[in-house]
Amino acid sequence: MRMNDIIDLQETSSNRWLARYQGNYGLYTIKIAFDANGKASGFSCSCPSDYYPCKHIDIVKNAIAERIAKSKDSKKTKDKTLTIEELLQDVSLQELRDFVIRQAKYNDNLSKAIKLEFAGKITRANTNIYYAILREELKEVYFDYENYYENEEGLDLEVLDRWLDKARVYVEQNNPHEAVLICKACIEEFADWLQEADAEVFDYIDESYQSIPFDIIKTAVASSETDSKELYDYCLSEMKKDRYSGTTMSDEFNDLLATLAVKVNPDAFIALQDSLLRQLGDKNSREAEKILQRKIDFYNNAQQSEKANELIEKNIQIENFRYQVAEKRFAEQNFAEAKKLITDFLAGKTDHVHYYQRWSELLLKIAKKEHDIPLIRTIAFAFIARRFDKKYFVVYKSTFTPEEWKDALENILQHYAKNSRDYNSHDFNSSVADVLVLERSAERLMQYVEKNLSAERMSTYHSAFVNSFPEKTLELFRKAVDAFTANNLGRDNYEYVVKLLKQMKKIKDGDKTVADMVSRYKIEYKRRSAMMEILNRL
């Protein structure tokens, strides 16, 4: 894992970066956006890692910081060689144009960059130049599906990334017209591309490409004067076309209509949604909820909140609306009605605490307001029954007196010991250990970890007992690290050993113990060249 595995890194628009990284399972796409303060405000990586964020995010962030730093340094230092600006100073416009055209014929990246930068300057009556560009670039897209079958978030389409970033730039530059033109082309050409692509493509492509262009259009409409009527008519016309079957774009068109209808034709929009609702057989369905939500959003945008609230109240057969009404009753301190809305919904539902967590949390809030100790205890325990959760454990404990808690604590420890085990152990349960940490039972925790000794457990829990038992902690750490080192090969595992040794060095007399261990490892494992290299860095 090295920074030079980054094979491409570019700032696609202000504070938005795109990187290509050669990983163990193919080529990964990493996207990072920064806010005005230079902090990462969003990021994604197409690697199959289970960790979030994955290790590639930090690698690319460091590469970006290094590039920015070098850029600042180069501005401060006067280069003795000729700069591009100096070289071009005496070049005529025609010479420069001929050179760029000649180079672009053989350099696909340069050609795409020129189109991206200057396509908006081409004015042709009744013609959107972006359609042709996007159509050609989408034809070049190819996926080796076998390399990406583990990617759950969906693959990135670089061509759409580039053009959608360009549309955002136009919005920032107060040029909504050009932003909307790009988004229209992205919507239509992507829909056509999906229609022609292999059916499996839906399993791989990031679904957000079906919504992002619409979001940008909404931003453009909100930030400046645009032709809302033209956009409204465009949505009505476009959404009827077959190219959008099998996609979520019809919903996106309807949502955009809701934004535009406030200014353009509110009555027609409501009539359209009512017509769609009448066509549905199941008024409790997800589809019905989407239609009703559009009407609610419309009324709120039109400053008609009373109509929005009335619509919610009339449709509590839909879970989200019922929950909103229950929240409203709670805010009004009408606890009896709020509780009835919740209990009626949860009636007959098994394991509702986890599947319907927000409902149980609201019921817990009501129980606290009413000082209903049995109900508080029941709900809080249900939240911690499977696995320790500090938030709900503290609530559960608060329902007992100090004397009562002694027995209750033993009962919950026995409950964890009996009813759930860690995936990789028949004897160790992290919930038991976490409870002992919270209860400050240092000696008991140390004994529990010792009974189920491993390097990972020592790394996780030693800080809770090291101050009381530094010598014993160091001894257990040494045993655990020795066992891990003997049974695990590979660079990542050697890096982990070094991490453990660094933790040990912070313990009293840890420096000497670690020095002895490293000396011994260099003899016992001298044939592990990668391990020797990593230990030398320690």
mmCIF file with all atom_site columns, N, CA, C and O in Angstrom, residues 92-138:
data_model
loop_
_atom_site.group_PDB
_atom_site.id
_atom_site.type_symbol
_atom_site.label_atom_id
_atom_site.label_alt_id
_atom_site.label_comp_id
_atom_site.label_asym_id
_atom_site.label_entity_id
_atom_site.label_seq_id
_atom_site.pdbx_PDB_ins_code
_atom_site.Cartn_x
_atom_site.Cartn_y
_atom_site.Cartn_z
_atom_site.occupancy
_atom_site.B_iso_or_equiv
_atom_site.pdbx_formal_charge
_atom_site.auth_seq_id
_atom_site.auth_comp_id
_atom_site.auth_asym_id
_atom_site.auth_atom_id
_atom_site.pdbx_PDB_model_num
ATOM 1   N N  . SER A 1 92  ? 1.680   32.909 -31.505 1.00 0.00 ? 92  SER A N  1
ATOM 2   C CA . SER A 1 92  ? 0.445   33.501 -32.027 1.00 0.00 ? 92  SER A CA 1
ATOM 3   C C  . SER A 1 92  ? -0.752  32.611 -31.698 1.00 0.00 ? 92  SER A C  1
ATOM 4   O O  . SER A 1 92  ? -0.609  31.403 -31.443 1.00 0.00 ? 92  SER A O  1
ATOM 5   N N  . LEU A 1 93  ? -1.942  33.205 -31.725 1.00 0.00 ? 93  LEU A N  1
ATOM 6   C CA . LEU A 1 93  ? -3.157  32.456 -31.432 1.00 0.00 ? 93  LEU A CA 1
ATOM 7   C C  . LEU A 1 93  ? -3.346  31.321 -32.425 1.00 0.00 ? 93  LEU A C  1
ATOM 8   O O  . LEU A 1 93  ? -3.733  30.218 -32.054 1.00 0.00 ? 93  LEU A O  1
ATOM 9   N N  . GLN A 1 94  ? -3.045  31.546 -33.691 1.00 0.00 ? 94  GLN A N  1
ATOM 10  C CA . GLN A 1 94  ? -3.209  30.513 -34.706 1.00 0.00 ? 94  GLN A CA 1
ATOM 11  C C  . GLN A 1 94  ? -2.237  29.361 -34.483 1.00 0.00 ? 94  GLN A C  1
ATOM 12  O O  . GLN A 1 94  ? -2.595  28.187 -34.626 1.00 0.00 ? 94  GLN A O  1
ATOM 13  N N  . GLU A 1 95  ? -0.990  29.701 -34.129 1.00 0.00 ? 95  GLU A N  1
ATOM 14  C CA . GLU A 1 95  ? -0.004  28.646 -33.851 1.00 0.00 ? 95  GLU A CA 1
ATOM 15  C C  . GLU A 1 95  ? -0.459  27.773 -32.688 1.00 0.00 ? 95  GLU A C  1
ATOM 16  O O  . GLU A 1 95  ? -0.344  26.546 -32.732 1.00 0.00 ? 95  GLU A O  1
ATOM 17  N N  . LEU A 1 96  ? -0.933  28.443 -31.652 1.00 0.00 ? 96  LEU A N  1
ATOM 18  C CA . LEU A 1 96  ? -1.381  27.715 -30.467 1.00 0.00 ? 96  LEU A CA 1
ATOM 19  C C  . LEU A 1 96  ? -2.588  26.838 -30.797 1.00 0.00 ? 96  LEU A C  1
ATOM 20  O O  . LEU A 1 96  ? -2.664  25.667 -30.384 1.00 0.00 ? 96  LEU A O  1
ATOM 21  N N  . ARG A 1 97  ? -3.524  27.380 -31.567 1.00 0.00 ? 97  ARG A N  1
ATOM 22  C CA . ARG A 1 97  ? -4.715  26.622 -31.938 1.00 0.00 ? 97  ARG A CA 1
ATOM 23  C C  . ARG A 1 97  ? -4.344  25.398 -32.771 1.00 0.00 ? 97  ARG A C  1
ATOM 24  O O  . ARG A 1 97  ? -4.840  24.296 -32.536 1.00 0.00 ? 97  ARG A O  1
ATOM 25  N N  . ASP A 1 98  ? -3.444  25.574 -33.746 1.00 0.00 ? 98  ASP A N  1
ATOM 26  C CA . ASP A 1 98  ? -3.002  24.450 -34.582 1.00 0.00 ? 98  ASP A CA 1
ATOM 27  C C  . ASP A 1 98  ? -2.330  23.373 -33.738 1.00 0.00 ? 98  ASP A C  1
ATOM 28  O O  . ASP A 1 98  ? -2.537  22.166 -33.956 1.00 0.00 ? 98  ASP A O  1
ATOM 29  N N  . PHE A 1 99  ? -1.524  23.805 -32.782 1.00 0.00 ? 99  PHE A N  1
ATOM 30  C CA . PHE A 1 99  ? -0.808  22.853 -31.918 1.00 0.00 ? 99  PHE A CA 1
ATOM 31  C C  . PHE A 1 99  ? -1.801  22.033 -31.083 1.00 0.00 ? 99  PHE A C  1
ATOM 32  O O  . PHE A 1 99  ? -1.702  20.811 -30.992 1.00 0.00 ? 99  PHE A O  1
ATOM 33  N N  . VAL A 1 100 ? -2.771  22.711 -30.476 1.00 0.00 ? 100 VAL A N  1
ATOM 34  C CA . VAL A 1 100 ? -3.747  22.024 -29.622 1.00 0.00 ? 100 VAL A CA 1
ATOM 35  C C  . VAL A 1 100 ? -4.566  21.035 -30.441 1.00 0.00 ? 100 VAL A C  1
ATOM 36  O O  . VAL A 1 100 ? -4.792  19.888 -30.012 1.00 0.00 ? 100 VAL A O  1
ATOM 37  N N  . ILE A 1 101 ? -5.018  21.441 -31.614 1.00 0.00 ? 101 ILE A N  1
ATOM 38  C CA . ILE A 1 101 ? -5.806  20.552 -32.469 1.00 0.00 ? 101 ILE A CA 1
ATOM 39  C C  . ILE A 1 101 ? -4.993  19.327 -32.862 1.00 0.00 ? 101 ILE A C  1
ATOM 40  O O  . ILE A 1 101 ? -5.479  18.192 -32.842 1.00 0.00 ? 101 ILE A O  1
ATOM 41  N N  . ARG A 1 102 ? -3.719  19.559 -33.200 1.00 0.00 ? 102 ARG A N  1
ATOM 42  C CA . ARG A 1 102 ? -2.841  18.458 -33.610 1.00 0.00 ? 102 ARG A CA 1
ATOM 43  C C  . ARG A 1 102 ? -2.623  17.470 -32.465 1.00 0.00 ? 102 ARG A C  1
ATOM 44  O O  . ARG A 1 102 ? -2.697  16.254 -32.635 1.00 0.00 ? 102 ARG A O  1
ATOM 45  N N  . GLN A 1 103 ? -2.365  17.990 -31.267 1.00 0.00 ? 103 GLN A N  1
ATOM 46  C CA . GLN A 1 103 ? -2.120  17.125 -30.113 1.00 0.00 ? 103 GLN A CA 1
ATOM 47  C C  . GLN A 1 103 ? -3.375  16.370 -29.690 1.00 0.00 ? 103 GLN A C  1
ATOM 48  O O  . GLN A 1 103 ? -3.312  15.202 -29.277 1.00 0.00 ? 103 GLN A O  1
ATOM 49  N N  . ALA A 1 104 ? -4.531  17.028 -29.774 1.00 0.00 ? 104 ALA A N  1
ATOM 50  C CA . ALA A 1 104 ? -5.783  16.412 -29.332 1.00 0.00 ? 104 ALA A CA 1
ATOM 51  C C  . ALA A 1 104 ? -6.163  15.209 -30.196 1.00 0.00 ? 104 ALA A C  1
ATOM 52  O O  . ALA A 1 104 ? -6.877  14.319 -29.722 1.00 0.00 ? 104 ALA A O  1
ATOM 53  N N  . LYS A 1 105 ? -5.689  15.171 -31.449 1.00 0.00 ? 105 LYS A N  1
ATOM 54  C CA . LYS A 1 105 ? -5.987  14.033 -32.315 1.00 0.00 ? 105 LYS A CA 1
ATOM 55  C C  . LYS A 1 105 ? -5.407  12.738 -31.757 1.00 0.00 ? 105 LYS A C  1
ATOM 56  O O  . LYS A 1 105 ? -5.954  11.656 -31.975 1.00 0.00 ? 105 LYS A O  1
ATOM 57  N N  . TYR A 1 106 ? -4.287  12.841 -31.040 1.00 0.00 ? 106 TYR A N  1
ATOM 58  C CA . TYR A 1 106 ? -3.580  11.650 -30.563 1.00 0.00 ? 106 TYR A CA 1
ATOM 59  C C  . TYR A 1 106 ? -3.624  11.497 -29.036 1.00 0.00 ? 106 TYR A C  1
ATOM 60  O O  . TYR A 1 106 ? -3.075  10.557 -28.495 1.00 0.00 ? 106 TYR A O  1
ATOM 61  N N  . ASN A 1 107 ? -4.275  12.435 -28.385 1.00 0.00 ? 107 ASN A N  1
ATOM 62  C CA . ASN A 1 107 ? -4.329  12.410 -26.918 1.00 0.00 ? 107 ASN A CA 1
ATOM 63  C C  . ASN A 1 107 ? -5.784  12.500 -26.484 1.00 0.00 ? 107 ASN A C  1
ATOM 64  O O  . ASN A 1 107 ? -6.388  13.572 -26.461 1.00 0.00 ? 107 ASN A O  1
ATOM 65  N N  . ASP A 1 108 ? -6.346  11.334 -26.139 1.00 0.00 ? 108 ASP A N  1
ATOM 66  C CA . ASP A 1 108 ? -7.773  11.276 -25.812 1.00 0.00 ? 108 ASP A CA 1
ATOM 67  C C  . ASP A 1 108 ? -8.089  12.095 -24.558 1.00 0.00 ? 108 ASP A C  1
ATOM 68  O O  . ASP A 1 108 ? -9.121  12.769 -24.499 1.00 0.00 ? 108 ASP A O  1
ATOM 69  N N  . ASN A 1 109 ? -7.210  12.052 -23.570 1.00 0.00 ? 109 ASN A N  1
ATOM 70  C CA . ASN A 1 109 ? -7.459  12.813 -22.338 1.00 0.00 ? 109 ASN A CA 1
ATOM 71  C C  . ASN A 1 109 ? -7.469  14.321 -22.606 1.00 0.00 ? 109 ASN A C  1
ATOM 72  O O  . ASN A 1 109 ? -8.282  15.058 -22.046 1.00 0.00 ? 109 ASN A O  1
ATOM 73  N N  . LEU A 1 110 ? -6.548  14.770 -23.452 1.00 0.00 ? 110 LEU A N  1
ATOM 74  C CA . LEU A 1 110 ? -6.514  16.186 -23.800 1.00 0.00 ? 110 LEU A CA 1
ATOM 75  C C  . LEU A 1 110 ? -7.776  16.579 -24.553 1.00 0.00 ? 110 LEU A C  1
ATOM 76  O O  . LEU A 1 110 ? -8.371  17.629 -24.303 1.00 0.00 ? 110 LEU A O  1
ATOM 77  N N  . SER A 1 111 ? -8.210  15.700 -25.463 1.00 0.00 ? 111 SER A N  1
ATOM 78  C CA . SER A 1 111 ? -9.423  15.979 -26.231 1.00 0.00 ? 111 SER A CA 1
ATOM 79  C C  . SER A 1 111 ? -10.633 16.121 -25.314 1.00 0.00 ? 111 SER A C  1
ATOM 80  O O  . SER A 1 111 ? -11.432 17.052 -25.447 1.00 0.00 ? 111 SER A O  1
ATOM 81  N N  . LYS A 1 112 ? -10.744 15.225 -24.332 1.00 0.00 ? 112 LYS A N  1
ATOM 82  C CA . LYS A 1 112 ? -11.867 15.280 -23.398 1.00 0.00 ? 112 LYS A CA 1
ATOM 83  C C  . LYS A 1 112 ? -11.791 16.527 -22.523 1.00 0.00 ? 112 LYS A C  1
ATOM 84  O O  . LYS A 1 112 ? -12.805 17.159 -22.220 1.00 0.00 ? 112 LYS A O  1
ATOM 85  N N  . ALA A 1 113 ? -10.574 16.882 -22.123 1.00 0.00 ? 113 ALA A N  1
ATOM 86  C CA . ALA A 1 113 ? -10.396 18.069 -21.288 1.00 0.00 ? 113 ALA A CA 1
ATOM 87  C C  . ALA A 1 113 ? -10.801 19.342 -22.038 1.00 0.00 ? 113 ALA A C  1
ATOM 88  O O  . ALA A 1 113 ? -11.410 20.250 -21.462 1.00 0.00 ? 113 ALA A O  1
ATOM 89  N N  . ILE A 1 114 ? -10.480 19.401 -23.327 1.00 0.00 ? 114 ILE A N  1
ATOM 90  C CA . ILE A 1 114 ? -10.844 20.567 -24.150 1.00 0.00 ? 114 ILE A CA 1
ATOM 91  C C  . ILE A 1 114 ? -12.362 20.665 -24.278 1.00 0.00 ? 114 ILE A C  1
ATOM 92  O O  . ILE A 1 114 ? -12.948 21.744 -24.128 1.00 0.00 ? 114 ILE A O  1
ATOM 93  N N  . LYS A 1 115 ? -13.005 19.532 -24.526 1.00 0.00 ? 115 LYS A N  1
ATOM 94  C CA . LYS A 1 115 ? -14.466 19.534 -24.644 1.00 0.00 ? 115 LYS A CA 1
ATOM 95  C C  . LYS A 1 115 ? -15.109 19.958 -23.331 1.00 0.00 ? 115 LYS A C  1
ATOM 96  O O  . LYS A 1 115 ? -16.072 20.730 -23.321 1.00 0.00 ? 115 LYS A O  1
ATOM 97  N N  . LEU A 1 116 ? -14.584 19.437 -22.246 1.00 0.00 ? 116 LEU A N  1
ATOM 98  C CA . LEU A 1 116 ? -15.123 19.762 -20.929 1.00 0.00 ? 116 LEU A CA 1
ATOM 99  C C  . LEU A 1 116 ? -15.008 21.255 -20.640 1.00 0.00 ? 116 LEU A C  1
ATOM 100 O O  . LEU A 1 116 ? -15.909 21.875 -20.085 1.00 0.00 ? 116 LEU A O  1
ATOM 101 N N  . GLU A 1 117 ? -13.887 21.846 -21.024 1.00 0.00 ? 117 GLU A N  1
ATOM 102 C CA . GLU A 1 117 ? -13.613 23.244 -20.703 1.00 0.00 ? 117 GLU A CA 1
ATOM 103 C C  . GLU A 1 117 ? -14.352 24.219 -21.617 1.00 0.00 ? 117 GLU A C  1
ATOM 104 O O  . GLU A 1 117 ? -14.829 25.263 -21.170 1.00 0.00 ? 117 GLU A O  1
ATOM 105 N N  . PHE A 1 118 ? -14.469 23.859 -22.906 1.00 0.00 ? 118 PHE A N  1
ATOM 106 C CA . PHE A 1 118 ? -14.910 24.867 -23.874 1.00 0.00 ? 118 PHE A CA 1
ATOM 107 C C  . PHE A 1 118 ? -16.228 24.556 -24.591 1.00 0.00 ? 118 PHE A C  1
ATOM 108 O O  . PHE A 1 118 ? -16.692 25.371 -25.379 1.00 0.00 ? 118 PHE A O  1
ATOM 109 N N  . ALA A 1 119 ? -16.844 23.392 -24.315 1.00 0.00 ? 119 ALA A N  1
ATOM 110 C CA . ALA A 1 119 ? -18.083 23.056 -25.029 1.00 0.00 ? 119 ALA A CA 1
ATOM 111 C C  . ALA A 1 119 ? -19.163 24.105 -24.799 1.00 0.00 ? 119 ALA A C  1
ATOM 112 O O  . ALA A 1 119 ? -19.971 24.389 -25.683 1.00 0.00 ? 119 ALA A O  1
ATOM 113 N N  . GLY A 1 120 ? -19.160 24.693 -23.602 1.00 0.00 ? 120 GLY A N  1
ATOM 114 C CA . GLY A 1 120 ? -20.174 25.693 -23.280 1.00 0.00 ? 120 GLY A CA 1
ATOM 115 C C  . GLY A 1 120 ? -20.059 26.969 -24.080 1.00 0.00 ? 120 GLY A C  1
ATOM 116 O O  . GLY A 1 120 ? -20.994 27.783 -24.080 1.00 0.00 ? 120 GLY A O  1
ATOM 117 N N  . LYS A 1 121 ? -18.946 27.167 -24.776 1.00 0.00 ? 121 LYS A N  1
ATOM 118 C CA . LYS A 1 121 ? -18.771 28.390 -25.570 1.00 0.00 ? 121 LYS A CA 1
ATOM 119 C C  . LYS A 1 121 ? -19.344 28.253 -26.975 1.00 0.00 ? 121 LYS A C  1
ATOM 120 O O  . LYS A 1 121 ? -19.387 29.209 -27.727 1.00 0.00 ? 121 LYS A O  1
ATOM 121 N N  . ILE A 1 122 ? -19.730 27.016 -27.335 1.00 0.00 ? 122 ILE A N  1
ATOM 122 C CA . ILE A 1 122 ? -20.283 26.808 -28.674 1.00 0.00 ? 122 ILE A CA 1
ATOM 123 C C  . ILE A 1 122 ? -21.757 27.133 -28.661 1.00 0.00 ? 122 ILE A C  1
ATOM 124 O O  . ILE A 1 122 ? -22.536 26.566 -27.887 1.00 0.00 ? 122 ILE A O  1
ATOM 125 N N  . THR A 1 123 ? -22.187 28.053 -29.472 1.00 0.00 ? 123 THR A N  1
ATOM 126 C CA . THR A 1 123 ? -23.602 28.448 -29.542 1.00 0.00 ? 123 THR A CA 1
ATOM 127 C C  . THR A 1 123 ? -24.171 28.012 -30.880 1.00 0.00 ? 123 THR A C  1
ATOM 128 O O  . THR A 1 123 ? -23.716 28.452 -31.931 1.00 0.00 ? 123 THR A O  1
ATOM 129 N N  . ARG A 1 124 ? -25.155 27.105 -30.782 1.00 0.00 ? 124 ARG A N  1
ATOM 130 C CA . ARG A 1 124 ? -25.838 26.662 -32.003 1.00 0.00 ? 124 ARG A CA 1
ATOM 131 C C  . ARG A 1 124 ? -27.337 26.711 -31.732 1.00 0.00 ? 124 ARG A C  1
ATOM 132 O O  . ARG A 1 124 ? -27.806 26.192 -30.732 1.00 0.00 ? 124 ARG A O  1
ATOM 133 N N  . ALA A 1 125 ? -28.083 27.297 -32.620 1.00 0.00 ? 125 ALA A N  1
ATOM 134 C CA . ALA A 1 125 ? -29.529 27.464 -32.417 1.00 0.00 ? 125 ALA A CA 1
ATOM 135 C C  . ALA A 1 125 ? -30.195 26.110 -32.218 1.00 0.00 ? 125 ALA A C  1
ATOM 136 O O  . ALA A 1 125 ? -30.024 25.196 -33.026 1.00 0.00 ? 125 ALA A O  1
ATOM 137 N N  . ASN A 1 126 ? -30.960 26.009 -31.121 1.00 0.00 ? 126 ASN A N  1
ATOM 138 C CA . ASN A 1 126 ? -31.767 24.823 -30.820 1.00 0.00 ? 126 ASN A CA 1
ATOM 139 C C  . ASN A 1 126 ? -30.952 23.531 -30.745 1.00 0.00 ? 126 ASN A C  1
ATOM 140 O O  . ASN A 1 126 ? -31.466 22.443 -30.993 1.00 0.00 ? 126 ASN A O  1
ATOM 141 N N  . THR A 1 127 ? -29.687 23.629 -30.437 1.00 0.00 ? 127 THR A N  1
ATOM 142 C CA . THR A 1 127 ? -28.842 22.436 -30.358 1.00 0.00 ? 127 THR A CA 1
ATOM 143 C C  . THR A 1 127 ? -28.101 22.411 -29.027 1.00 0.00 ? 127 THR A C  1
ATOM 144 O O  . THR A 1 127 ? -27.500 23.406 -28.617 1.00 0.00 ? 127 THR A O  1
ATOM 145 N N  . ASN A 1 128 ? -28.175 21.272 -28.368 1.00 0.00 ? 128 ASN A N  1
ATOM 146 C CA . ASN A 1 128 ? -27.423 21.062 -27.129 1.00 0.00 ? 128 ASN A CA 1
ATOM 147 C C  . ASN A 1 128 ? -26.205 20.214 -27.475 1.00 0.00 ? 128 ASN A C  1
ATOM 148 O O  . ASN A 1 128 ? -26.306 19.008 -27.705 1.00 0.00 ? 128 ASN A O  1
ATOM 149 N N  . ILE A 1 129 ? -25.036 20.843 -27.525 1.00 0.00 ? 129 ILE A N  1
ATOM 150 C CA . ILE A 1 129 ? -23.811 20.171 -27.952 1.00 0.00 ? 129 ILE A CA 1
ATOM 151 C C  . ILE A 1 129 ? -23.420 19.021 -27.031 1.00 0.00 ? 129 ILE A C  1
ATOM 152 O O  . ILE A 1 129 ? -22.721 18.086 -27.417 1.00 0.00 ? 129 ILE A O  1
ATOM 153 N N  . TYR A 1 130 ? -23.921 19.059 -25.771 1.00 0.00 ? 130 TYR A N  1
ATOM 154 C CA . TYR A 1 130 ? -23.491 18.065 -24.781 1.00 0.00 ? 130 TYR A CA 1
ATOM 155 C C  . TYR A 1 130 ? -24.011 16.670 -25.104 1.00 0.00 ? 130 TYR A C  1
ATOM 156 O O  . TYR A 1 130 ? -23.397 15.674 -24.713 1.00 0.00 ? 130 TYR A O  1
ATOM 157 N N  . TYR A 1 131 ? -25.124 16.554 -25.782 1.00 0.00 ? 131 TYR A N  1
ATOM 158 C CA . TYR A 1 131 ? -25.661 15.236 -26.107 1.00 0.00 ? 131 TYR A CA 1
ATOM 159 C C  . TYR A 1 131 ? -24.656 14.416 -26.911 1.00 0.00 ? 131 TYR A C  1
ATOM 160 O O  . TYR A 1 131 ? -24.384 13.253 -26.588 1.00 0.00 ? 131 TYR A O  1
ATOM 161 N N  . ALA A 1 132 ? -24.145 15.010 -27.986 1.00 0.00 ? 132 ALA A N  1
ATOM 162 C CA . ALA A 1 132 ? -23.230 14.284 -28.872 1.00 0.00 ? 132 ALA A CA 1
ATOM 163 C C  . ALA A 1 132 ? -21.953 13.885 -28.135 1.00 0.00 ? 132 ALA A C  1
ATOM 164 O O  . ALA A 1 132 ? -21.451 12.765 -28.294 1.00 0.00 ? 132 ALA A O  1
ATOM 165 N N  . ILE A 1 133 ? -21.430 14.798 -27.304 1.00 0.00 ? 133 ILE A N  1
ATOM 166 C CA . ILE A 1 133 ? -20.196 14.501 -26.561 1.00 0.00 ? 133 ILE A CA 1
ATOM 167 C C  . ILE A 1 133 ? -20.417 13.341 -25.598 1.00 0.00 ? 133 ILE A C  1
ATOM 168 O O  . ILE A 1 133 ? -19.640 12.382 -25.553 1.00 0.00 ? 133 ILE A O  1
ATOM 169 N N  . LEU A 1 134 ? -21.482 13.424 -24.821 1.00 0.00 ? 134 LEU A N  1
ATOM 170 C CA . LEU A 1 134 ? -21.758 12.371 -23.850 1.00 0.00 ? 134 LEU A CA 1
ATOM 171 C C  . LEU A 1 134 ? -22.041 11.030 -24.519 1.00 0.00 ? 134 LEU A C  1
ATOM 172 O O  . LEU A 1 134 ? -21.612 9.975  -24.044 1.00 0.00 ? 134 LEU A O  1
ATOM 173 N N  . ARG A 1 135 ? -22.755 11.063 -25.639 1.00 0.00 ? 135 ARG A N  1
ATOM 174 C CA . ARG A 1 135 ? -23.084 9.823  -26.350 1.00 0.00 ? 135 ARG A CA 1
ATOM 175 C C  . ARG A 1 135 ? -21.813 9.099  -26.765 1.00 0.00 ? 135 ARG A C  1
ATOM 176 O O  . ARG A 1 135 ? -21.672 7.886  -26.579 1.00 0.00 ? 135 ARG A O  1
ATOM 177 N N  . GLU A 1 136 ? -20.873 9.846  -27.322 1.00 0.00 ? 136 GLU A N  1
ATOM 178 C CA . GLU A 1 136 ? -19.616 9.245  -27.764 1.00 0.00 ? 136 GLU A CA 1
ATOM 179 C C  . GLU A 1 136 ? -18.806 8.718  -26.583 1.00 0.00 ? 136 GLU A C  1
ATOM 180 O O  . GLU A 1 136 ? -18.230 7.632  -26.638 1.00 0.00 ? 136 GLU A O  1
ATOM 181 N N  . GLU A 1 137 ? -18.761 9.475  -25.493 1.00 0.00 ? 137 GLU A N  1
ATOM 182 C CA . GLU A 1 137 ? -17.952 9.056  -24.354 1.00 0.00 ? 137 GLU A CA 1
ATOM 183 C C  . GLU A 1 137 ? -18.572 7.865  -23.622 1.00 0.00 ? 137 GLU A C  1
ATOM 184 O O  . GLU A 1 137 ? -17.855 7.000  -23.113 1.00 0.00 ? 137 GLU A O  1
ATOM 185 N N  . LEU A 1 138 ? -19.890 7.797  -23.565 1.00 0.00 ? 138 LEU A N  1
ATOM 186 C CA . LEU A 1 138 ? -20.543 6.654  -22.926 1.00 0.00 ? 138 LEU A CA 1
ATOM 187 C C  . LEU A 1 138 ? -20.342 5.371  -23.731 1.00 0.00 ? 138 LEU A C  1
ATOM 188 O O  . LEU A 1 138 ? -20.324 4.274  -23.166 1.00 0.00 ? 138 LEU A O  1
#
